[in-house]
């Protein structure tokens, strides 16, 4: 595996699979890497903690970072190139062009994190333009992110195929997330009511947690999505509803 610190070091191949990430790899990331490895000649994973998708007072500064461990895990997963750009490459001096996916980017997560999806859509388009992937891989865990990126790709005719990988959970059902590292043992127990409430379609199971939303969303596929705060940690999760008899 090579580490590319600038776009000039990126591969120039006809078939590239791209997995955009913010690092602190877990089995969710590894599932995306496996999917990409299975269908592309060359696989690029990007590691960039995108400041533009964090709001003021959010966890940008304390977001978990461990490039050494991520490098090892990416290498073991068969990634060909780990792209670790400088912020100045993604946001050059004078940067002022943003992608705003208006409706899909402003409901649910977007309503609670203004500007978040503008940051997401913009960094994704930038990464697509720099890496020029045939396919890009995203997790169903972030269902609204998938909806926003798909909408952007369709609206702006971006030549990339979006692939979605099912949510990876731990043995208790908690969706893996880099932010789970913030949870104390007690928080972790309390956090389990999130997947349980979603599985039961029953928000009353979230009793005691601060709920930002617990709502059906008309994405493809349709999901029941929720965001809660456990201690100081904000967690999101969703379950797919398509074919749901309820
Ligand atoms: P992140 O590094 O958190 O920005 O995530 C990078 C990619 O991994 C995103 O497309 C996420 O949706 C995906 N991802 C994160 N957690 C999971 C998970 N538990 N299962 C599947 N995909 C995930």
CSV table of C-alpha atoms and ligand atoms in Angstrom, one decimal:
chain,number,residue,atom,x,y,z
A,1,UNK,CA,0.0,0.0,0.0
A,2,UNK,CA,1.1,3.5,-0.8
A,3,UNK,CA,0.2,6.7,1.1
A,4,UNK,CA,-0.6,9.6,-1.1
A,5,UNK,CA,-0.3,13.0,0.6
A,6,UNK,CA,-1.3,15.0,-2.5
A,7,UNK,CA,-3.5,14.4,-5.5
A,8,UNK,CA,-0.5,14.3,-7.7
A,9,UNK,CA,0.4,11.0,-6.1
A,10,UNK,CA,-3.0,9.4,-6.8
A,11,UNK,CA,-3.1,6.5,-9.2
A,12,UNK,CA,-4.2,7.0,-12.8
A,13,UNK,CA,-6.2,3.8,-13.6
A,14,UNK,CA,-9.3,3.1,-15.5
A,15,UNK,CA,-11.1,1.3,-12.7
A,16,UNK,CA,-10.8,2.8,-9.2
A,17,UNK,CA,-12.9,2.1,-6.2
A,18,UNK,CA,-13.0,5.0,-3.6
A,19,UNK,CA,-13.9,4.7,0.0
A,20,UNK,CA,-14.1,8.2,1.6
A,21,UNK,CA,-13.5,8.1,5.4
A,22,UNK,CA,-12.6,10.2,8.4
A,23,UNK,CA,-10.4,7.5,9.8
A,24,UNK,CA,-10.4,5.8,13.2
A,25,UNK,CA,-11.2,2.6,11.3
A,26,UNK,CA,-13.5,-0.1,12.7
A,27,UNK,CA,-15.3,-3.1,11.1
A,28,UNK,CA,-17.8,-0.7,9.4
A,29,UNK,CA,-14.9,0.8,7.4
A,30,UNK,CA,-13.4,-2.6,6.8
A,31,UNK,CA,-16.7,-3.8,5.3
A,32,UNK,CA,-16.5,-0.9,2.8
A,33,UNK,CA,-12.9,-1.7,2.0
A,34,UNK,CA,-13.9,-5.4,1.3
A,35,UNK,CA,-16.7,-4.4,-1.0
A,36,UNK,CA,-14.4,-2.0,-2.9
A,37,UNK,CA,-11.6,-4.6,-3.0
A,38,UNK,CA,-14.1,-7.2,-4.5
A,39,UNK,CA,-15.1,-5.1,-7.5
A,40,UNK,CA,-12.2,-2.8,-8.5
A,41,UNK,CA,-8.7,-3.2,-9.9
A,42,UNK,CA,-7.4,-0.4,-7.7
A,43,UNK,CA,-8.8,0.7,-4.4
A,44,UNK,CA,-8.2,4.1,-2.8
A,45,UNK,CA,-9.3,5.0,0.7
A,46,UNK,CA,-9.3,8.6,1.7
A,47,UNK,CA,-8.6,9.7,5.2
A,48,UNK,CA,-9.6,13.3,5.8
A,49,UNK,CA,-11.4,14.7,8.9
A,50,UNK,CA,-13.4,17.2,6.9
A,51,UNK,CA,-13.7,20.5,8.9
A,52,UNK,CA,-16.5,21.7,6.7
A,53,UNK,CA,-18.9,19.1,7.9
A,54,UNK,CA,-18.5,19.9,11.6
A,55,UNK,CA,-20.5,22.7,13.1
A,56,UNK,CA,-19.3,25.2,15.7
A,57,UNK,CA,-19.1,23.5,19.1
A,58,UNK,CA,-19.0,20.0,17.6
A,59,UNK,CA,-16.2,17.4,18.0
A,60,UNK,CA,-13.8,18.4,15.2
A,61,UNK,CA,-10.9,18.9,17.6
A,62,UNK,CA,-11.4,15.8,19.6
A,63,UNK,CA,-12.5,13.5,16.7
A,64,UNK,CA,-10.4,10.3,17.2
A,65,UNK,CA,-7.3,10.3,15.0
A,66,UNK,CA,-4.8,7.4,14.7
A,67,UNK,CA,-3.1,7.4,11.3
A,68,UNK,CA,-0.6,4.7,12.2
A,69,UNK,CA,-3.3,2.2,13.2
A,70,UNK,CA,-5.4,3.2,10.2
A,71,UNK,CA,-2.5,2.7,7.9
A,72,UNK,CA,-2.0,-0.8,9.2
A,73,UNK,CA,-5.7,-1.7,9.0
A,74,UNK,CA,-6.0,-0.3,5.5
A,75,UNK,CA,-2.9,-2.2,4.4
A,76,UNK,CA,-4.3,-5.4,5.9
A,77,UNK,CA,-7.6,-4.8,4.1
A,78,UNK,CA,-5.8,-4.7,0.7
A,79,UNK,CA,-6.2,-1.0,0.0
A,80,UNK,CA,-3.8,0.1,-2.7
A,81,UNK,CA,-3.5,3.8,-1.9
A,82,UNK,CA,-4.4,5.6,1.3
A,83,UNK,CA,-5.0,9.2,0.3
A,84,UNK,CA,-4.3,11.6,3.2
A,85,UNK,CA,-4.7,15.1,1.8
A,86,UNK,CA,-3.8,18.3,3.5
A,87,UNK,CA,-6.7,20.6,4.2
A,88,UNK,CA,-5.2,23.1,1.8
A,89,UNK,CA,-5.5,20.7,-1.1
A,90,UNK,CA,-9.2,20.2,-0.4
A,91,UNK,CA,-9.9,23.8,0.5
A,92,UNK,CA,-7.3,25.9,-1.3
A,93,UNK,CA,-6.8,29.6,-0.3
A,94,UNK,CA,-9.8,31.6,-1.5
A,95,UNK,CA,-12.1,28.6,-1.6
A,96,UNK,CA,-15.7,29.7,-2.0
A,97,UNK,CA,-17.6,27.0,-4.0
A,98,UNK,CA,-20.1,24.8,-2.2
A,99,UNK,CA,-22.5,22.1,-3.1
A,100,UNK,CA,-25.8,22.5,-1.4
A,101,UNK,CA,-28.3,19.6,-1.7
A,102,UNK,CA,-31.2,21.7,-0.6
A,103,UNK,CA,-34.1,19.6,0.7
A,104,UNK,CA,-32.3,16.3,1.4
A,105,UNK,CA,-29.5,18.2,3.1
A,106,UNK,CA,-31.7,20.2,5.4
A,107,UNK,CA,-34.1,17.6,7.0
A,108,UNK,CA,-33.3,15.3,9.9
A,109,UNK,CA,-29.5,15.5,10.5
A,110,UNK,CA,-29.3,18.6,8.4
A,111,UNK,CA,-31.9,20.3,10.6
A,112,UNK,CA,-29.9,19.5,13.7
A,113,UNK,CA,-26.5,20.1,12.1
A,114,UNK,CA,-26.9,23.1,9.8
A,115,UNK,CA,-24.2,23.1,7.1
A,116,UNK,CA,-23.2,19.5,7.7
A,117,UNK,CA,-24.4,18.1,4.4
A,118,UNK,CA,-23.0,21.1,2.5
A,119,UNK,CA,-19.6,20.1,3.9
A,120,UNK,CA,-20.3,16.4,3.1
A,121,UNK,CA,-21.5,17.0,-0.5
A,122,UNK,CA,-18.6,19.4,-1.2
A,123,UNK,CA,-15.9,17.2,0.1
A,124,UNK,CA,-17.3,14.2,-1.8
A,125,UNK,CA,-17.5,16.0,-5.1
A,126,UNK,CA,-13.9,17.3,-4.5
A,127,UNK,CA,-12.7,13.7,-3.7
A,128,UNK,CA,-14.5,12.4,-6.8
A,129,UNK,CA,-12.9,15.0,-9.0
A,130,UNK,CA,-9.4,14.3,-7.6
A,131,UNK,CA,-9.6,10.5,-7.4
A,132,UNK,CA,-11.9,9.9,-10.4
A,133,UNK,CA,-13.3,6.7,-9.1
A,134,UNK,CA,-15.5,4.3,-11.1
A,135,UNK,CA,-17.3,3.5,-7.9
A,136,UNK,CA,-17.5,5.1,-4.5
A,137,UNK,CA,-18.5,3.2,-1.3
A,138,UNK,CA,-20.7,4.5,1.5
A,139,UNK,CA,-22.3,2.9,4.6
A,140,UNK,CA,-26.0,2.5,5.1
A,141,UNK,CA,-25.3,3.6,8.7
A,142,UNK,CA,-25.3,7.2,7.3
A,143,UNK,CA,-28.4,6.8,5.2
A,144,UNK,CA,-29.0,10.5,4.7
A,145,UNK,CA,-25.4,10.9,3.6
A,146,UNK,CA,-26.1,8.3,0.9
A,147,UNK,CA,-29.3,10.1,-0.1
A,148,UNK,CA,-27.5,13.4,-0.3
A,149,UNK,CA,-24.5,12.1,-2.3
A,150,UNK,CA,-26.8,10.1,-4.7
A,151,UNK,CA,-28.9,13.3,-5.3
A,152,UNK,CA,-25.7,15.3,-6.0
A,153,UNK,CA,-24.3,12.7,-8.4
A,154,UNK,CA,-27.6,12.6,-10.3
A,155,UNK,CA,-28.2,16.3,-10.3
A,156,UNK,CA,-24.7,17.2,-11.4
A,157,UNK,CA,-24.1,14.2,-13.6
A,158,UNK,CA,-21.0,13.1,-11.7
A,159,UNK,CA,-19.5,10.1,-13.4
A,160,UNK,CA,-19.3,7.7,-10.5
A,161,UNK,CA,-21.4,4.7,-9.3
A,162,UNK,CA,-22.5,5.0,-5.7
A,163,UNK,CA,-22.4,1.6,-3.8
A,164,UNK,CA,-23.9,1.2,-0.4
A,165,UNK,CA,-22.8,-1.3,2.3
A,166,UNK,CA,-25.1,-2.5,5.1
A,167,UNK,CA,-24.6,-1.2,8.6
A,168,UNK,CA,-22.1,-3.2,10.7
A,169,UNK,CA,-23.1,-3.7,14.4
A,170,UNK,CA,-21.4,-5.0,17.4
A,171,UNK,CA,-22.6,-8.2,19.2
A,172,UNK,CA,-25.1,-6.1,21.1
A,173,UNK,CA,-26.6,-4.4,18.1
A,174,UNK,CA,-24.9,-1.0,18.5
A,175,UNK,CA,-23.9,0.4,15.1
A,176,UNK,CA,-20.2,0.7,14.9
A,177,UNK,CA,-19.0,4.3,14.8
A,178,UNK,CA,-15.7,6.1,15.4
A,179,UNK,CA,-17.7,8.2,17.9
A,180,UNK,CA,-18.5,5.2,20.0
A,181,UNK,CA,-14.9,5.7,21.4
A,182,UNK,CA,-16.4,8.7,23.4
A,183,UNK,CA,-18.8,6.4,25.3
A,184,UNK,CA,-18.2,5.4,28.9
A,185,UNK,CA,-19.1,1.8,29.8
A,186,UNK,CA,-22.3,3.2,31.3
A,187,UNK,CA,-23.1,5.3,28.2
A,188,UNK,CA,-22.5,2.2,26.0
A,189,UNK,CA,-25.2,0.3,27.9
A,190,UNK,CA,-27.6,3.2,27.6
A,191,UNK,CA,-26.8,3.6,23.9
A,192,UNK,CA,-28.2,0.1,23.2
A,193,UNK,CA,-31.7,1.4,23.5
A,194,UNK,CA,-31.1,3.2,20.2
A,195,UNK,CA,-30.8,0.0,18.0
A,196,UNK,CA,-33.5,-1.6,20.2
A,197,UNK,CA,-36.0,1.3,19.7
A,198,UNK,CA,-35.3,1.3,16.0
A,199,UNK,CA,-35.7,-2.5,15.7
A,200,UNK,CA,-39.0,-2.3,17.7
A,201,UNK,CA,-40.1,0.9,15.8
A,202,UNK,CA,-40.8,2.2,19.3
A,203,UNK,CA,-39.4,5.6,20.4
A,204,UNK,CA,-40.6,5.0,24.0
A,205,UNK,CA,-37.6,2.7,24.4
A,206,UNK,CA,-35.4,5.8,24.2
A,207,UNK,CA,-36.7,6.9,27.5
A,208,UNK,CA,-34.0,8.8,29.4
A,209,UNK,CA,-32.0,9.7,26.3
A,210,UNK,CA,-32.1,13.1,24.6
A,211,UNK,CA,-33.7,12.4,21.2
A,212,UNK,CA,-33.0,14.8,18.3
A,213,UNK,CA,-35.4,12.9,16.0
A,214,UNK,CA,-36.9,9.5,15.5
A,215,UNK,CA,-38.5,9.6,12.1
A,216,UNK,CA,-39.2,7.8,8.9
A,217,UNK,CA,-37.3,9.1,5.9
A,218,UNK,CA,-38.2,8.7,2.3
A,219,UNK,CA,-34.8,7.7,1.1
A,220,UNK,CA,-34.2,4.8,-1.2
A,221,UNK,CA,-34.7,2.5,0.6
A,222,UNK,CA,-37.0,4.0,3.1
A,223,UNK,CA,-35.6,4.1,6.6
A,224,UNK,CA,-36.6,4.8,10.2
A,225,UNK,CA,-33.8,7.1,11.3
A,226,UNK,CA,-32.9,8.4,14.7
A,227,UNK,CA,-30.3,10.6,16.5
A,228,UNK,CA,-29.8,10.6,20.2
A,229,UNK,CA,-27.4,12.1,22.7
A,230,UNK,CA,-25.9,9.8,25.3
A,231,UNK,CA,-23.9,11.7,27.8
A,232,UNK,CA,-22.0,14.1,25.6
A,233,UNK,CA,-22.0,11.9,22.6
A,234,UNK,CA,-24.4,12.2,19.7
A,235,UNK,CA,-25.2,8.9,18.0
A,236,UNK,CA,-27.2,8.2,14.8
A,237,UNK,CA,-28.6,5.0,13.4
A,238,UNK,CA,-31.4,3.7,11.1
A,239,UNK,CA,-33.2,0.6,10.0
A,240,UNK,CA,-34.4,-0.1,6.5
A,241,UNK,CA,-38.1,-0.2,6.2
A,242,UNK,CA,-38.6,-1.3,2.7
A,243,UNK,CA,-40.7,-4.5,2.7
A,244,UNK,CA,-41.5,-3.8,6.3
A,245,UNK,CA,-45.0,-5.2,6.9
A,246,UNK,CA,-45.7,-2.6,9.6
B,1,LIG,P1,-16.7,7.9,8.6
B,1,LIG,O1,-15.2,7.6,8.7
B,1,LIG,O2,-17.4,7.8,9.9
B,1,LIG,O3,-17.0,9.2,7.9
B,1,LIG,O4,-17.3,6.8,7.7
B,1,LIG,C1,-16.8,6.5,6.5
B,1,LIG,C2,-17.8,5.6,5.8
B,1,LIG,O5,-18.0,4.4,6.5
B,1,LIG,C3,-19.1,6.2,5.6
B,1,LIG,O6,-19.6,5.9,4.3
B,1,LIG,C4,-20.0,5.6,6.7
B,1,LIG,O7,-21.3,5.5,6.4
B,1,LIG,C5,-19.4,4.2,6.7
B,1,LIG,N1,-19.6,3.6,8.0
B,1,LIG,C6,-19.4,4.1,9.2
B,1,LIG,N2,-19.8,3.3,10.2
B,1,LIG,C7,-20.4,2.2,9.6
B,1,LIG,C8,-21.0,1.0,10.0
B,1,LIG,N3,-21.2,0.7,11.3
B,1,LIG,N4,-21.4,0.1,9.1
B,1,LIG,C9,-21.3,0.4,7.7
B,1,LIG,N5,-20.7,1.5,7.3
B,1,LIG,C10,-20.2,2.4,8.2
